[in-house]
Short mmCIF file of C-alpha atoms in Angstrom, two decimals:
data_model
loop_
_atom_site.label_atom_id
_atom_site.label_comp_id
_atom_site.label_asym_id
_atom_site.label_seq_id
_atom_site.Cartn_x
_atom_site.Cartn_y
_atom_site.Cartn_z
CA MET A 341 0.82 31.71 -7.93
CA VAL A 342 0.74 30.35 -4.35
CA THR A 343 -2.51 28.78 -2.98
CA VAL A 344 -2.84 28.82 0.83
CA LEU A 345 -4.58 26.52 2.87
CA ARG A 346 -5.42 28.93 5.80
CA ASN A 347 -5.73 28.68 9.70
CA SER A 348 -6.47 24.83 9.96
CA THR A 349 -4.87 22.24 12.63
CA VAL A 350 -2.22 20.50 10.76
CA TYR A 351 -1.13 17.05 11.37
CA THR A 352 2.14 17.10 9.78
CA MET A 353 3.01 13.34 10.53
CA ASN A 354 6.58 14.36 9.97
CA LYS A 355 9.30 12.43 12.23
CA SER A 356 8.28 14.61 15.24
CA ASN A 357 4.49 14.07 14.85
CA GLU A 358 4.08 17.72 15.15
CA VAL A 359 0.64 19.13 15.23
CA LEU A 360 0.01 22.76 14.43
CA GLN A 361 -2.60 24.92 15.60
CA ASN A 362 -3.98 27.76 13.35
CA ALA A 363 -1.47 26.86 10.55
CA ASP A 364 -1.04 27.71 6.97
CA ILE A 365 -0.02 25.35 4.13
CA TRP A 366 1.40 27.04 0.92
CA VAL A 367 1.37 25.23 -2.28
CA SER A 368 3.09 26.04 -5.36
CA GLU A 369 3.35 24.05 -8.78
CA GLY A 370 1.87 20.79 -7.13
CA LYS A 371 4.63 20.94 -4.19
CA ILE A 372 4.48 22.07 -0.47
CA VAL A 373 6.56 25.23 -0.07
CA LYS A 374 5.93 26.25 3.31
CA VAL A 375 4.08 25.07 6.53
CA SER A 376 3.73 27.73 9.05
CA LYS A 377 1.87 29.70 11.56
CA CYS A 378 -0.22 32.30 9.61
CA PHE A 379 2.51 34.43 8.00
CA ASP A 380 1.50 37.58 5.71
CA LEU A 381 0.36 36.37 2.35
CA PRO A 382 1.58 37.26 -1.09
CA SER A 383 -0.59 39.66 -2.82
CA ASP A 384 -1.61 37.20 -5.29
CA SER A 385 -2.15 34.20 -3.27
CA GLN A 386 -5.22 32.11 -3.65
CA VAL A 387 -6.47 31.54 0.06
CA ILE A 388 -8.67 28.75 0.71
CA ASP A 389 -10.03 29.40 4.32
CA CYS A 390 -9.85 25.98 6.48
CA SER A 391 -10.86 27.53 9.79
CA GLY A 392 -12.19 24.82 12.25
CA GLN A 393 -10.98 22.11 9.98
CA PHE A 394 -8.25 19.48 10.19
CA ILE A 395 -5.76 18.52 7.51
CA THR A 396 -3.68 15.39 7.31
CA PRO A 397 -1.39 14.10 4.58
CA GLY A 398 -3.25 12.15 1.87
CA LEU A 399 -3.75 8.69 3.08
CA ILE A 400 -1.63 5.77 1.74
CA ASP A 401 -2.98 2.13 1.00
CA ALA A 402 -0.05 -0.18 0.72
CA HIS A 403 -1.81 -3.10 -0.49
CA THR A 404 -4.91 -3.02 -2.89
CA HIS A 405 -5.98 -4.39 -6.17
CA VAL A 406 -7.52 -0.89 -7.35
CA GLY A 407 -8.17 -0.94 -10.71
CA LEU A 408 -7.78 -4.63 -11.47
CA TRP A 409 -10.21 -6.39 -9.60
CA ALA A 410 -13.63 -7.20 -11.04
CA GLU A 411 -16.39 -5.69 -9.02
CA VAL A 412 -20.13 -5.37 -9.28
CA THR A 413 -21.18 -6.94 -12.44
CA GLU A 414 -17.49 -6.82 -14.14
CA ARG A 415 -16.92 -10.15 -15.38
CA GLN A 416 -13.10 -10.08 -16.05
CA ASN A 417 -10.69 -10.07 -13.13
CA ASP A 418 -7.38 -8.56 -14.48
CA ALA A 419 -5.64 -9.28 -11.01
CA ASN A 420 -4.81 -12.92 -11.49
CA GLU A 421 -3.23 -14.57 -14.36
CA TYR A 422 -4.60 -18.13 -14.20
CA SER A 423 -2.76 -19.62 -16.97
CA SER A 424 0.12 -20.64 -15.04
CA PRO A 425 1.10 -20.65 -11.53
CA TRP A 426 4.40 -18.82 -12.37
CA THR A 427 3.92 -15.27 -14.05
CA PRO A 428 6.41 -12.83 -13.01
CA LEU A 429 6.31 -11.21 -16.37
CA MET A 430 3.05 -9.75 -15.53
CA ASN A 431 3.15 -5.94 -14.78
CA ALA A 432 0.51 -4.40 -12.96
CA LYS A 433 0.41 -1.03 -15.05
CA ASP A 434 -0.50 -3.09 -18.19
CA GLY A 435 -3.68 -4.30 -16.27
CA ILE A 436 -4.69 -1.05 -14.30
CA ASP A 437 -8.12 0.83 -15.51
CA PRO A 438 -7.10 4.49 -14.59
CA ARG A 439 -10.96 5.17 -15.10
CA HIS A 440 -12.25 2.57 -12.69
CA PHE A 441 -14.57 3.91 -9.98
CA SER A 442 -12.32 2.16 -7.27
CA PHE A 443 -10.24 5.46 -7.75
CA GLU A 444 -13.29 7.57 -7.16
CA GLN A 445 -13.97 5.73 -4.08
CA ALA A 446 -10.24 6.32 -2.76
CA VAL A 447 -10.48 9.99 -3.07
CA MET A 448 -13.75 10.11 -1.32
CA GLY A 449 -12.09 8.55 1.64
CA GLY A 450 -9.14 10.93 1.54
CA VAL A 451 -6.55 8.38 0.09
CA THR A 452 -4.19 9.81 -2.41
CA THR A 453 -1.78 7.04 -3.51
CA VAL A 454 -1.94 3.44 -3.66
CA GLN A 455 0.14 0.22 -4.18
CA THR A 456 -1.74 -2.16 -6.55
CA GLY A 457 -1.13 -5.27 -8.61
CA ALA A 458 -1.62 -9.06 -9.12
CA GLY A 459 -3.65 -11.00 -6.46
CA SER A 460 -2.57 -14.16 -4.66
CA ALA A 461 -3.55 -16.79 -6.68
CA ASN A 462 -0.13 -17.44 -8.01
CA PRO A 463 3.11 -18.37 -6.08
CA ILE A 464 4.75 -15.90 -8.28
CA GLY A 465 2.05 -13.36 -9.84
CA GLY A 466 3.89 -10.49 -11.13
CA VAL A 467 5.14 -6.98 -10.45
CA TRP A 468 3.36 -4.34 -8.41
CA SER A 469 3.02 -0.61 -9.02
CA ILE A 470 2.48 2.59 -7.07
CA LEU A 471 0.42 5.45 -8.12
CA LYS A 472 -1.71 8.54 -7.50
CA THR A 473 -5.43 8.15 -7.23
CA ALA A 474 -6.13 11.06 -9.44
CA GLY A 475 -4.11 12.99 -11.78
CA ALA A 476 -3.81 14.57 -15.23
CA SER A 477 -2.72 11.33 -17.10
CA PHE A 478 -2.32 7.93 -16.23
CA ASP A 479 1.58 8.05 -16.72
CA ASP A 480 1.76 11.04 -14.67
CA ARG A 481 0.06 9.37 -11.73
CA ILE A 482 2.71 6.64 -11.52
CA ILE A 483 5.13 7.06 -8.77
CA ILE A 484 6.91 3.68 -9.27
CA GLU A 485 6.23 1.34 -11.80
CA ARG A 486 7.97 -1.68 -10.29
CA SER A 487 7.57 -1.39 -6.71
CA GLY A 488 7.73 -5.23 -5.76
CA LEU A 489 7.51 -8.80 -7.04
CA LYS A 490 4.17 -10.26 -5.80
CA GLY A 491 4.28 -14.03 -4.42
CA ALA A 492 1.82 -15.72 -2.30
CA LEU A 493 2.19 -18.71 0.30
CA GLY A 494 -0.27 -20.84 1.82
CA GLU A 495 -4.03 -22.01 0.74
CA ASN A 496 -4.62 -19.43 -2.41
CA PRO A 497 -2.24 -20.96 -4.87
CA LYS A 498 -2.89 -24.67 -3.62
CA ASN A 499 -6.75 -24.04 -4.03
CA VAL A 500 -6.36 -22.39 -7.35
CA PHE A 501 -3.91 -24.56 -9.15
CA GLY A 502 -3.90 -27.90 -7.11
CA ASN A 503 -7.69 -28.24 -6.14
CA GLN A 504 -8.98 -26.67 -9.22
CA TYR A 505 -6.60 -27.15 -12.14
CA LYS A 506 -4.96 -30.41 -10.57
CA THR A 507 -1.61 -29.16 -11.23
CA MET A 508 1.47 -27.74 -9.42
CA PRO A 509 1.36 -26.46 -6.63
CA MET A 510 -0.68 -29.03 -4.55
CA THR A 511 1.24 -28.48 -1.33
CA ARG A 512 2.93 -25.72 0.78
CA MET A 513 6.39 -27.47 -0.26
CA ALA A 514 5.51 -26.79 -3.94
CA VAL A 515 4.62 -23.20 -3.60
CA ALA A 516 8.06 -22.54 -1.95
CA HIS A 517 9.89 -24.38 -4.52
CA LEU A 518 8.02 -22.10 -7.13
CA ILE A 519 8.95 -18.96 -5.44
CA ARG A 520 12.72 -20.07 -4.95
CA LYS A 521 12.92 -21.36 -8.88
CA GLY A 522 13.39 -17.96 -10.34
CA PHE A 523 16.03 -16.73 -7.76
CA LEU A 524 18.20 -19.97 -7.97
CA GLU A 525 18.06 -19.76 -11.89
CA VAL A 526 19.36 -16.38 -11.60
CA LEU A 527 21.99 -17.36 -9.12
CA HIS A 528 23.27 -20.18 -11.74
CA LEU A 529 23.64 -17.51 -14.57
CA LYS A 530 27.18 -16.02 -15.49
CA ASP A 531 27.61 -12.38 -15.11
CA CYS A 532 27.27 -11.92 -18.81
CA GLU A 533 24.14 -13.69 -19.00
CA ARG A 534 22.50 -11.86 -16.36
CA GLU A 535 23.47 -8.50 -18.20
CA ARG A 536 21.38 -9.92 -21.16
CA LEU A 537 18.17 -10.73 -19.25
CA ALA A 538 16.45 -7.50 -19.65
CA GLU A 539 17.23 -7.19 -23.51
CA ASN A 540 16.00 -11.01 -24.06
CA HIS A 541 12.81 -10.02 -22.03
CA SER A 542 13.72 -13.09 -19.73
CA GLU A 543 11.12 -14.26 -17.17
CA LEU A 544 14.00 -14.16 -14.74
CA VAL A 545 14.33 -10.31 -14.91
CA PRO A 546 12.03 -9.39 -11.93
CA PHE A 547 14.07 -11.87 -9.74
CA ALA A 548 17.22 -10.19 -10.47
CA GLU A 549 15.80 -6.94 -9.58
CA VAL A 550 14.91 -8.54 -6.31
CA LEU A 551 18.40 -9.90 -5.86
CA GLU A 552 19.98 -6.58 -6.81
CA ARG A 553 17.69 -4.77 -4.03
CA LYS A 554 15.92 -2.69 -6.90
CA MET A 555 12.53 -3.70 -5.42
CA PRO A 556 11.40 -5.96 -2.32
CA LEU A 557 9.70 -9.53 -2.60
CA ARG A 558 6.12 -9.02 -1.36
CA LEU A 559 4.86 -12.19 -0.09
CA HIS A 560 1.08 -12.89 0.81
CA CYS A 561 1.18 -14.95 4.03
CA HIS A 562 -1.50 -15.49 6.68
CA ARG A 563 -0.27 -18.63 8.53
CA ALA A 564 2.69 -18.59 11.14
CA ASP A 565 4.34 -21.52 9.21
CA ASP A 566 3.96 -19.46 5.99
CA ILE A 567 5.15 -16.32 7.56
CA ALA A 568 8.52 -18.36 8.61
CA THR A 569 8.90 -19.57 5.07
CA ALA A 570 8.76 -16.29 3.81
CA ILE A 571 11.45 -15.18 6.48
CA ARG A 572 13.50 -18.12 5.52
CA ILE A 573 13.41 -17.53 1.56
CA ALA A 574 14.12 -14.09 2.00
CA LYS A 575 17.24 -15.02 4.37
CA GLU A 576 18.42 -17.46 1.75
CA PHE A 577 18.65 -14.87 -0.96
CA ASP A 578 19.36 -11.78 1.03
CA VAL A 579 16.41 -9.89 -0.26
CA LYS A 580 13.92 -7.18 0.75
CA LEU A 581 10.84 -8.67 2.20
CA SER A 582 7.41 -7.39 2.80
CA LEU A 583 5.04 -9.62 4.75
CA GLU A 584 1.59 -9.12 3.29
CA HIS A 585 -1.26 -9.67 5.70
CA CYS A 586 0.88 -11.17 8.52
CA THR A 587 -2.45 -12.60 10.07
CA GLU A 588 -0.79 -14.79 12.65
CA GLY A 589 2.41 -12.68 12.93
CA VAL A 590 1.33 -11.90 16.60
CA LEU A 591 2.54 -15.75 17.19
CA MET A 592 6.11 -15.04 16.12
CA LEU A 593 6.92 -11.29 16.53
CA ASP A 594 10.31 -11.64 17.61
CA ALA A 595 11.19 -13.57 14.48
CA ILE A 596 9.81 -11.06 12.40
CA LYS A 597 11.59 -8.17 14.31
CA ALA A 598 14.87 -10.04 13.88
CA SER A 599 14.32 -10.79 10.10
CA GLY A 600 14.06 -6.99 9.25
CA ALA A 601 10.96 -7.40 7.32
CA THR A 602 8.28 -4.63 6.87
CA VAL A 603 4.69 -5.83 7.44
CA THR A 604 1.33 -4.69 5.85
CA LEU A 605 -1.49 -5.86 8.12
CA GLY A 606 -4.97 -6.45 7.40
CA PRO A 607 -7.66 -6.70 5.91
CA TYR A 608 -9.74 -6.78 9.43
CA MET A 609 -13.46 -6.64 9.48
CA THR A 610 -14.09 -9.14 7.02
CA PRO A 611 -15.34 -12.87 7.29
CA ALA A 612 -12.92 -15.68 7.64
CA SER A 613 -13.21 -16.53 3.93
CA LYS A 614 -10.75 -19.41 4.64
CA TYR A 615 -9.40 -21.33 7.58
CA GLU A 616 -5.68 -19.52 7.51
CA ASN A 617 -7.31 -16.05 8.32
CA ARG A 618 -9.66 -17.07 10.96
CA LEU A 619 -7.48 -15.47 13.43
CA SER A 620 -7.48 -12.00 11.70
CA THR A 621 -8.07 -9.23 14.55
CA ALA A 622 -7.43 -5.55 14.62
CA LYS A 623 -5.53 -6.07 17.76
CA SER A 624 -2.63 -7.06 15.95
CA PRO A 625 -1.38 -3.65 15.08
CA LYS A 626 -0.78 -2.74 18.68
CA HIS A 627 1.64 -5.68 19.09
CA PHE A 628 3.61 -4.56 16.32
CA HIS A 629 3.79 -1.03 17.39
CA ASP A 630 4.79 -2.08 20.89
CA LEU A 631 7.95 -3.77 19.48
CA ASP A 632 8.61 -1.09 16.98
CA ILE A 633 8.35 -3.33 13.69
CA PRO A 634 7.42 -1.31 10.94
CA PHE A 635 3.83 -1.69 9.66
CA ALA A 636 1.25 -0.10 7.36
CA ILE A 637 -2.49 -0.94 7.52
CA MET A 638 -4.15 -1.67 4.36
CA THR A 639 -7.56 -2.45 3.02
CA ASP A 640 -6.80 -5.06 0.38
CA HIS A 641 -9.33 -3.30 -1.78
CA PRO A 642 -11.97 -4.69 -2.76
CA PHE A 643 -12.23 -6.84 0.28
CA ILE A 644 -12.56 -3.77 2.34
CA PRO A 645 -13.60 -0.85 0.04
CA ILE A 646 -10.74 1.67 -0.06
CA GLN A 647 -12.62 4.46 1.24
CA TYR A 648 -12.77 2.67 4.52
CA LEU A 649 -9.07 2.56 4.80
CA TYR A 650 -9.23 5.27 7.72
CA TYR A 651 -11.80 3.11 9.45
CA CYS A 652 -9.36 0.15 9.56
CA VAL A 653 -7.29 2.29 11.69
CA VAL A 654 -10.09 3.55 13.88
CA GLU A 655 -10.78 -0.16 14.50
CA ALA A 656 -7.09 -0.76 15.57
CA VAL A 657 -7.13 2.23 17.63
CA LYS A 658 -10.15 0.89 19.43
CA TYR A 659 -8.24 -1.99 20.48
CA GLY A 660 -5.25 0.04 22.15
CA LEU A 661 -2.97 1.21 19.01
CA ASP A 662 -1.74 4.84 19.83
CA GLU A 663 -3.76 6.98 17.55
CA MET A 664 -0.67 8.81 15.95
CA ALA A 665 0.63 5.54 15.27
CA GLY A 666 -2.55 4.58 13.62
CA LEU A 667 -2.52 7.56 11.48
CA LYS A 668 1.18 7.14 10.65
CA SER A 669 0.63 3.35 9.69
CA ILE A 670 -1.42 5.08 6.78
CA THR A 671 0.57 8.03 5.92
CA LEU A 672 4.39 8.24 6.55
CA ALA A 673 5.03 4.70 7.66
CA ALA A 674 3.33 3.31 4.58
CA ALA A 675 5.40 5.66 2.50
CA GLU A 676 8.48 4.54 4.33
CA ILE A 677 7.56 0.87 3.64
CA MET A 678 6.86 1.34 0.01
CA GLY A 679 9.89 3.69 -0.66
CA ILE A 680 8.25 6.83 -1.45
CA ALA A 681 8.69 9.03 1.69
CA ASP A 682 10.51 11.61 -0.06
CA LYS A 683 7.41 12.28 -2.09
CA VAL A 684 4.43 11.64 0.14
CA GLY A 685 3.44 10.55 3.39
CA SER A 686 3.93 13.84 5.41
CA ILE A 687 3.25 17.39 5.16
CA GLU A 688 6.77 18.99 4.85
CA GLU A 689 8.40 21.39 2.61
CA GLY A 690 9.26 19.89 -0.68
CA LYS A 691 6.82 17.09 -0.73
CA ASP A 692 3.86 16.62 -3.14
CA ALA A 693 0.73 18.61 -1.98
CA ASP A 694 -1.39 15.65 -1.13
CA PHE A 695 -3.92 16.29 1.56
CA ALA A 696 -7.20 15.35 3.21
CA ILE A 697 -9.30 17.85 4.84
CA TRP A 698 -11.35 16.69 7.73
CA SER A 699 -14.29 18.15 9.46
CA HIS A 700 -13.39 16.92 12.77
CA LYS A 701 -10.28 15.83 14.78
CA PRO A 702 -9.06 12.41 13.37
CA PHE A 703 -10.64 9.48 15.17
CA GLU A 704 -13.52 11.49 16.40
CA THR A 705 -16.80 9.52 15.45
CA LYS A 706 -18.06 12.36 13.16
CA ALA A 707 -15.00 13.06 11.15
CA ASN A 708 -15.49 13.01 7.43
CA VAL A 709 -13.27 14.08 4.42
CA LEU A 710 -14.46 17.30 3.28
CA SER A 711 -12.04 17.56 0.66
CA THR A 712 -8.99 15.62 -0.94
CA TYR A 713 -6.06 17.45 -2.77
CA ILE A 714 -3.49 15.61 -5.21
CA GLU A 715 -0.56 17.84 -6.09
CA GLY A 716 -2.15 20.87 -5.19
CA LYS A 717 -5.38 20.07 -6.94
CA GLU A 718 -8.87 19.42 -5.43
CA VAL A 719 -9.74 15.97 -6.70
CA PHE A 720 -12.90 15.47 -4.19
CA ARG A 721 -15.45 17.56 -2.40
CA HIS A 722 -18.28 16.71 -0.11
CA ALA A 723 -21.36 16.99 -1.02
CA GLY A 724 -22.24 19.26 1.57
CA MET A 725 -18.90 21.69 1.35
CA ILE A 726 -18.96 24.92 0.17
CA ARG A 727 -15.88 27.05 -0.77
#
């Protein structure tokens, strides 16, 4: 059976940024099968009248700790393994609680896909995962189990291990050393030794995967000198790099563009909890957009609750970011940065039927998420919504 979301304004967020008026979205078996202007419908179709409403792709948060971070009265934080500064074998999938209330918050805000994993206490913290925010089973929700090796530069690892535990790293030099360590060890292996890494469950496996470009190196970095170090390390080993936070990136835009790195910006609208993020501003995305540097905007949930991802973009638009570029930063651009644009990020035939249905045009003050769909199934409905 075909389900048809009928007669809405559709923000496709495809390469052409098409906005279709009075359009239909046809869904079958969890996929988009047609996006068109009100064709005649099959006799057995299920019709959902969306007249006067606005549909965007399901929103994507490229940097979160959803399902891992302790919140409210929860005591155990599963996002950071504090036993060692170097924990490359930590796998986000093993720590995510798929029933955690943060996933409910996500769908309330129209967020259908997240990247989540280790925090930034460790110079090398573990491997991240990408998953849907709702679904039949946890395994079915996983899109990419190993989406990047997470590392951190700057104050976090120094404060946790140097200041609190009085062990390495105490300096930025030691942080960089610990990030390089795994790559150097892999490069010193013979080919036959590299081939046996996986079967031996070696701590070097994630580094080998990054060197083979199977996944990127995702480095937490706020200060300009830490951003420069991240770029330098990626260049040394010829690996794909994602600059996470990139707070002072506006001070070195040309270097970031030349590096080919992708960027995940945010969170904004939070207190300057440490000296190195005191310059955090929602003005940054406009500068990256103007230079055509690929970027996504993120919440870093729980530091900004994930249901407010859309409002992080609203704030950037207030400071001059083009509206469509802002919406793209949490849809198609985020999907491209995460390597999942063949599945999600835009409303196009063949992609997953993930949508957010809005009461008003995006970026209007009154815009509310009325419904959220993942793979053609409604996973959230606003309390005042009647179907």
